Coordinates of C-alpha atoms in Angstrom, one line a residue:
X1 CA 109.3 62.8 64.2
X2 CA 106.5 64.0 61.9
X3 CA 107.8 64.6 58.4
X4 CA 106.4 65.2 54.9
X5 CA 108.3 65.0 51.6
X6 CA 107.2 67.2 48.7
X7 CA 108.0 66.6 45.1
X8 CA 108.7 70.1 43.7
X9 CA 107.3 71.0 40.3
X10 CA 110.4 73.1 39.5
X11 CA 114.0 72.6 40.4
X12 CA 115.0 75.4 42.9
X13 CA 117.1 76.2 45.9
X14 CA 115.8 77.0 49.4
X15 CA 118.4 79.2 51.0
X16 CA 121.8 77.7 51.0
X17 CA 120.5 74.1 51.0
X18 CA 120.3 72.4 47.6
X19 CA 117.2 70.2 47.0
X20 CA 117.9 66.6 46.1
X21 CA 116.1 65.4 42.9
X22 CA 113.5 68.1 43.3
X23 CA 112.3 66.7 46.7
X24 CA 111.9 68.8 49.8
X25 CA 111.5 67.3 53.3
X26 CA 109.5 69.2 56.0
X27 CA 109.7 67.9 59.6
X28 CA 108.7 69.0 63.1
X29 CA 112.0 69.5 65.0
X30 CA 112.6 67.2 68.0
X31 CA 112.9 70.3 70.2
X32 CA 112.5 74.1 70.0
X33 CA 114.7 75.8 67.5
X34 CA 116.1 72.5 66.3
X35 CA 118.2 71.9 69.4
X36 CA 119.2 68.3 70.1
X37 CA 118.1 67.8 73.7
X38 CA 115.9 69.5 76.4
X39 CA 116.3 70.1 80.1
X40 CA 113.7 71.1 82.7
X41 CA 115.0 72.3 86.1
X42 CA 112.3 71.7 88.7
X43 CA 112.3 72.9 92.4
X44 CA 110.1 71.4 95.1
X45 CA 108.4 72.8 98.2
X46 CA 108.5 76.5 97.5
X47 CA 111.5 77.3 99.7
X48 CA 112.6 80.8 100.4
X49 CA 116.0 79.9 98.9
X50 CA 114.3 79.4 95.6
X51 CA 113.5 83.1 95.6
X52 CA 116.7 84.4 97.3
X53 CA 119.3 82.1 95.6
X54 CA 117.8 80.3 92.6
X55 CA 115.7 83.1 91.0
X56 CA 118.6 85.6 90.9
X57 CA 120.9 83.0 89.4
X58 CA 118.4 82.1 86.7
X59 CA 118.0 85.7 85.8
X60 CA 121.7 86.2 85.5
X61 CA 122.1 83.2 83.3
X62 CA 118.9 83.9 81.2
X63 CA 117.3 80.6 82.3
X64 CA 113.7 79.7 83.2
X65 CA 112.7 76.8 85.5
X66 CA 109.7 75.2 87.3
X67 CA 108.8 75.8 91.0
X68 CA 106.3 73.6 92.7
X69 CA 104.5 75.3 95.6
X70 CA 102.8 73.7 98.6
X71 CA 99.9 76.1 99.1
X72 CA 99.4 75.5 102.8
X73 CA 103.0 76.3 103.5
X74 CA 103.5 79.5 101.4
X75 CA 104.7 82.3 103.7
X76 CA 105.4 79.8 106.5
X77 CA 107.9 77.0 107.1
X78 CA 108.4 73.4 106.2
X79 CA 107.4 70.4 108.3
X80 CA 108.6 66.8 108.8
X81 CA 112.2 65.8 109.2
X82 CA 113.6 69.1 107.8
X83 CA 111.1 71.3 109.6
X84 CA 111.2 75.1 110.1
X85 CA 112.9 75.8 106.8
X86 CA 111.5 79.1 105.5
X87 CA 109.2 79.1 102.5
X88 CA 108.7 81.9 100.0
X89 CA 105.7 84.2 100.1
X90 CA 102.9 84.7 97.6
X91 CA 104.3 88.1 96.7
X92 CA 107.7 86.5 96.0
X93 CA 106.0 83.7 93.9
X94 CA 104.2 86.4 91.9
X95 CA 107.4 88.2 91.2
X96 CA 109.0 85.0 90.0
X97 CA 106.0 84.3 87.7
X98 CA 106.2 87.8 86.3
X99 CA 110.0 87.2 85.7
X100 CA 109.2 84.3 83.4
X101 CA 109.5 81.4 85.8
X102 CA 106.9 78.6 85.9
X103 CA 104.9 78.5 89.2
X104 CA 103.1 75.2 89.5
X105 CA 101.6 72.8 92.0
X106 CA 103.2 70.4 94.5
X107 CA 99.9 69.8 96.2
X108 CA 98.1 71.9 98.7
X109 CA 99.3 69.9 101.8
X110 CA 102.0 67.7 100.1
X111 CA 99.8 64.6 100.5
X112 CA 100.4 61.2 98.9
X113 CA 97.9 61.4 96.0
X114 CA 97.7 57.6 95.8
X115 CA 96.0 57.4 99.2
X116 CA 93.3 60.1 98.7
X117 CA 89.6 59.7 98.1
X118 CA 88.2 61.5 95.0
X119 CA 87.0 64.4 97.2
X120 CA 90.4 64.7 98.9
X121 CA 92.3 64.5 95.6
X122 CA 90.2 67.3 94.2
X123 CA 91.0 69.5 97.2
X124 CA 94.7 68.7 97.2
X125 CA 95.0 69.4 93.5
X126 CA 92.4 71.9 92.5
X127 CA 92.4 74.1 95.6
X128 CA 96.2 74.6 95.2
X129 CA 95.7 75.4 91.5
X130 CA 93.1 78.1 92.5
X131 CA 95.5 79.6 95.1
X132 CA 98.4 79.8 92.6
X133 CA 96.1 81.3 90.0
X134 CA 94.7 83.9 92.4
X135 CA 98.1 85.0 93.8
X136 CA 100.4 84.7 90.8
X137 CA 98.2 85.0 87.7
X138 CA 99.5 81.7 86.5
X139 CA 97.2 78.7 86.1
X140 CA 99.3 75.6 86.8
X141 CA 99.8 73.5 83.7
X142 CA 102.0 70.8 85.3
X143 CA 102.0 68.9 88.6
X144 CA 104.9 67.7 90.8
X145 CA 103.8 64.6 92.7
X146 CA 104.6 64.9 96.5
X147 CA 107.1 62.2 97.4
X148 CA 107.1 61.2 93.7
X149 CA 104.2 58.9 94.6
X150 CA 101.7 58.3 91.8
X151 CA 99.2 55.8 90.5
X152 CA 97.4 55.4 87.2
X153 CA 94.2 56.9 88.7
X154 CA 95.9 59.8 90.3
X155 CA 98.1 60.6 87.3
X156 CA 95.0 60.6 85.1
X157 CA 93.3 63.1 87.4
X158 CA 96.4 65.3 87.9
X159 CA 97.0 65.4 84.1
X160 CA 93.7 67.0 83.2
X161 CA 94.1 70.5 81.7
X162 CA 97.9 70.2 81.9
X163 CA 100.7 69.8 79.4
X164 CA 102.3 67.1 81.5
X165 CA 103.1 66.0 85.0
X166 CA 106.5 65.1 86.4
X167 CA 106.5 61.3 86.1
X168 CA 110.3 60.8 86.1
X169 CA 113.2 62.9 87.3
X170 CA 116.9 62.9 88.4
X171 CA 117.8 64.3 91.8
X172 CA 120.0 67.4 91.7
X173 CA 121.2 68.0 95.2
X174 CA 122.9 66.3 98.1
X175 CA 126.2 64.9 97.0
X176 CA 126.0 65.8 93.3
X177 CA 129.0 67.5 91.8
X178 CA 129.6 69.7 88.7
X179 CA 131.6 66.8 87.3
X180 CA 128.6 64.5 87.6
X181 CA 126.3 67.1 86.1
X182 CA 128.6 67.7 83.2
X183 CA 128.5 63.9 82.4
X184 CA 124.8 63.9 82.8
X185 CA 124.4 66.7 80.2
X186 CA 126.7 64.9 77.8
X187 CA 124.6 61.7 78.0
X188 CA 121.4 63.7 77.7
X189 CA 122.6 65.4 74.5
X190 CA 124.0 62.2 73.0
X191 CA 120.6 60.4 73.5
X192 CA 118.6 63.5 72.3
X193 CA 116.6 63.1 75.5
X194 CA 114.5 65.4 77.7
X195 CA 116.0 65.5 81.2
X196 CA 114.1 66.6 84.3
X197 CA 116.0 67.5 87.4
X198 CA 114.5 67.8 90.9
X199 CA 116.0 70.0 93.6
X200 CA 114.8 70.9 97.1
X201 CA 117.2 72.8 99.4
X202 CA 120.3 74.6 98.3
X203 CA 122.2 75.4 101.5
X204 CA 119.5 74.1 104.0
X205 CA 116.6 71.7 104.0
X206 CA 115.9 68.4 102.4
X207 CA 118.7 67.0 100.2
X208 CA 120.6 70.3 100.2
X209 CA 124.0 70.4 98.6
X210 CA 127.1 69.4 100.6
X211 CA 128.8 72.4 98.9
X212 CA 126.1 74.9 97.8
X213 CA 128.5 76.6 95.4
X214 CA 128.3 73.5 93.3
X215 CA 124.7 74.4 92.4
X216 CA 125.9 77.7 90.8
X217 CA 128.5 75.9 88.8
X218 CA 126.0 73.3 87.6
X219 CA 123.6 75.9 86.2
X220 CA 126.5 77.7 84.6
X221 CA 127.5 74.4 82.8
X222 CA 124.0 74.0 81.5
X223 CA 123.7 77.7 80.4
X224 CA 126.9 77.3 78.4
X225 CA 125.2 74.6 76.2
X226 CA 122.1 76.6 75.3
X227 CA 122.9 76.7 71.6
X228 CA 122.2 72.9 71.4
X229 CA 120.3 72.3 74.7
X230 CA 116.8 73.7 75.2
X231 CA 116.5 74.7 78.9
X232 CA 112.9 75.5 79.6
X233 CA 110.1 75.0 82.2
X234 CA 108.4 71.6 82.4
X235 CA 105.2 73.3 81.1
X236 CA 106.8 74.4 77.9
X237 CA 108.7 71.3 77.0
X238 CA 105.7 69.2 77.9
X239 CA 103.6 71.2 75.5
X240 CA 106.1 71.1 72.7
X241 CA 106.6 67.3 72.9
X242 CA 102.8 66.7 72.9
X243 CA 102.3 69.1 69.9
X244 CA 105.2 67.5 68.1
X245 CA 104.0 64.0 68.6
X246 CA 100.4 64.9 67.5
X247 CA 101.4 67.1 64.6
X248 CA 99.9 66.5 61.2
X249 CA 101.5 68.4 58.3
X250 CA 99.9 69.5 55.1
X251 CA 102.5 70.8 52.6
X252 CA 101.7 72.5 49.2
X253 CA 103.6 74.3 46.6
X254 CA 101.6 77.3 45.3
X255 CA 102.8 80.1 43.0
X256 CA 106.4 79.9 43.9
X257 CA 105.7 79.6 47.6
X258 CA 105.8 76.7 50.0
X259 CA 102.6 76.6 52.2
X260 CA 102.8 74.4 55.3
X261 CA 99.8 73.9 57.7
X262 CA 100.2 72.2 61.1
X263 CA 97.3 70.7 63.1
X264 CA 97.6 68.8 66.4
X265 CA 94.0 68.1 67.5
X266 CA 95.0 69.2 71.0
X267 CA 93.2 71.7 73.2
X268 CA 94.6 75.1 72.1
X269 CA 93.9 76.6 75.5
X270 CA 96.5 74.3 76.9
X271 CA 98.7 73.5 74.0
X272 CA 99.9 76.6 72.2
X273 CA 103.7 76.6 72.3
X274 CA 105.3 77.5 69.0
X275 CA 106.6 74.6 67.0
X276 CA 109.9 74.5 65.0
X277 CA 109.6 73.2 61.5
X278 CA 112.7 72.0 59.6
X279 CA 112.5 72.7 55.9
X280 CA 115.3 70.7 54.4
X281 CA 117.1 71.1 57.7
X282 CA 116.6 74.8 58.1
X283 CA 114.5 75.8 61.2
X284 CA 111.4 78.0 61.0
X285 CA 109.3 79.0 64.0
X286 CA 105.5 78.5 63.7
X287 CA 103.1 80.1 66.1
X288 CA 100.3 77.7 67.2
X289 CA 96.7 79.1 67.6
X290 CA 93.2 77.9 67.7
X291 CA 93.4 76.7 64.1
X292 CA 96.9 75.3 64.4
X293 CA 99.9 76.9 62.6
X294 CA 100.7 78.1 59.2
X295 CA 104.0 78.9 57.5
X296 CA 104.7 80.3 54.0
X297 CA 108.2 80.3 52.4
X298 CA 109.1 81.9 49.1
X299 CA 111.0 79.3 47.1
X300 CA 114.4 80.3 45.6
X301 CA 115.3 82.7 48.4

C-alpha cells in the first residue's frame, strides 16, 4: 500500500479523527471506497442464459460483472461436448454493455492461445476485440483465456492495452452450493484478497449448476456484503490494483489546506479508474485523468 506521512505545521483535527503528534498519514486504499476485499464475477462463452438469467439478476441486485464472448459463436450455438447451447446475440450484448456490464473477449474461435502462430494469435485476439467494439461500443480491456490455457508469450500479447487478463479463477458452477460460497466470501474478506469466479452454464451447458436456484442465492449472499466487499468487473478491479500499486503521492500543506497529487506513470487511456485515498483513515475519491489525480482538503473541517 502506497502511503505518505506529513508533519503538520499546526496542530489540528481532520473531521472526527484526531491527529497524532501533528502527523497525518495519506494512503491509497487497498480497494475502492476503502473496502476490505474485491470480487469479480466472470462468465464464459456468451451463453443466452447470461442475458436471460444473469443480466436481470445483476440488475436487481445492483451488481456488475464480466462477460467473455466468443465472436464466431455470437447469435449461434456452442460446439464441443456441450454443443447446441444457444448463445446471446450482438444486440443483447450491446444492451448488457449499455447496462453497465463488462463485455470482453474469450477469443474469436475459443482457440488455445499457447498453440497459435503470431498471425493466428493476432486474429484470435484482435479480430474479436474489433467485433466487440463495433457491436457494443466497448473496447475489451481484459481477456479470458479459452480453456484457461496460457503461456508467458501469449499472456504478454493478450495483456497489451488491457488492465489485466484472467490468470487465476475459482469455478462457480457444477456442484457448488450457497454454503460453500458463503465460506469462500468469508475467507476472501479475511485475507483482503481479490477473488475471481468463473461461470459457464446456469441451467444448461458446460459446468451448469445441479440446482440452478443456488446461483441466485450465491449472488444474493455477495450483494449483502457490498459495504465491505467491492464487487466489480475484472476490468475495473484490474485497473484499480495496477494504479494503486504504481501510485506515487505528493502531499503538501498549503494555506490551511492539504494538497495531494497522485501519479501512476500508466497509460491514462487504459488506466483511469478513480482511486480512493485514506487521509488518516477517512476515504476520499480521486478522479484520475491524463495528469493523474488531485485532492484538496481544508484542514480543521
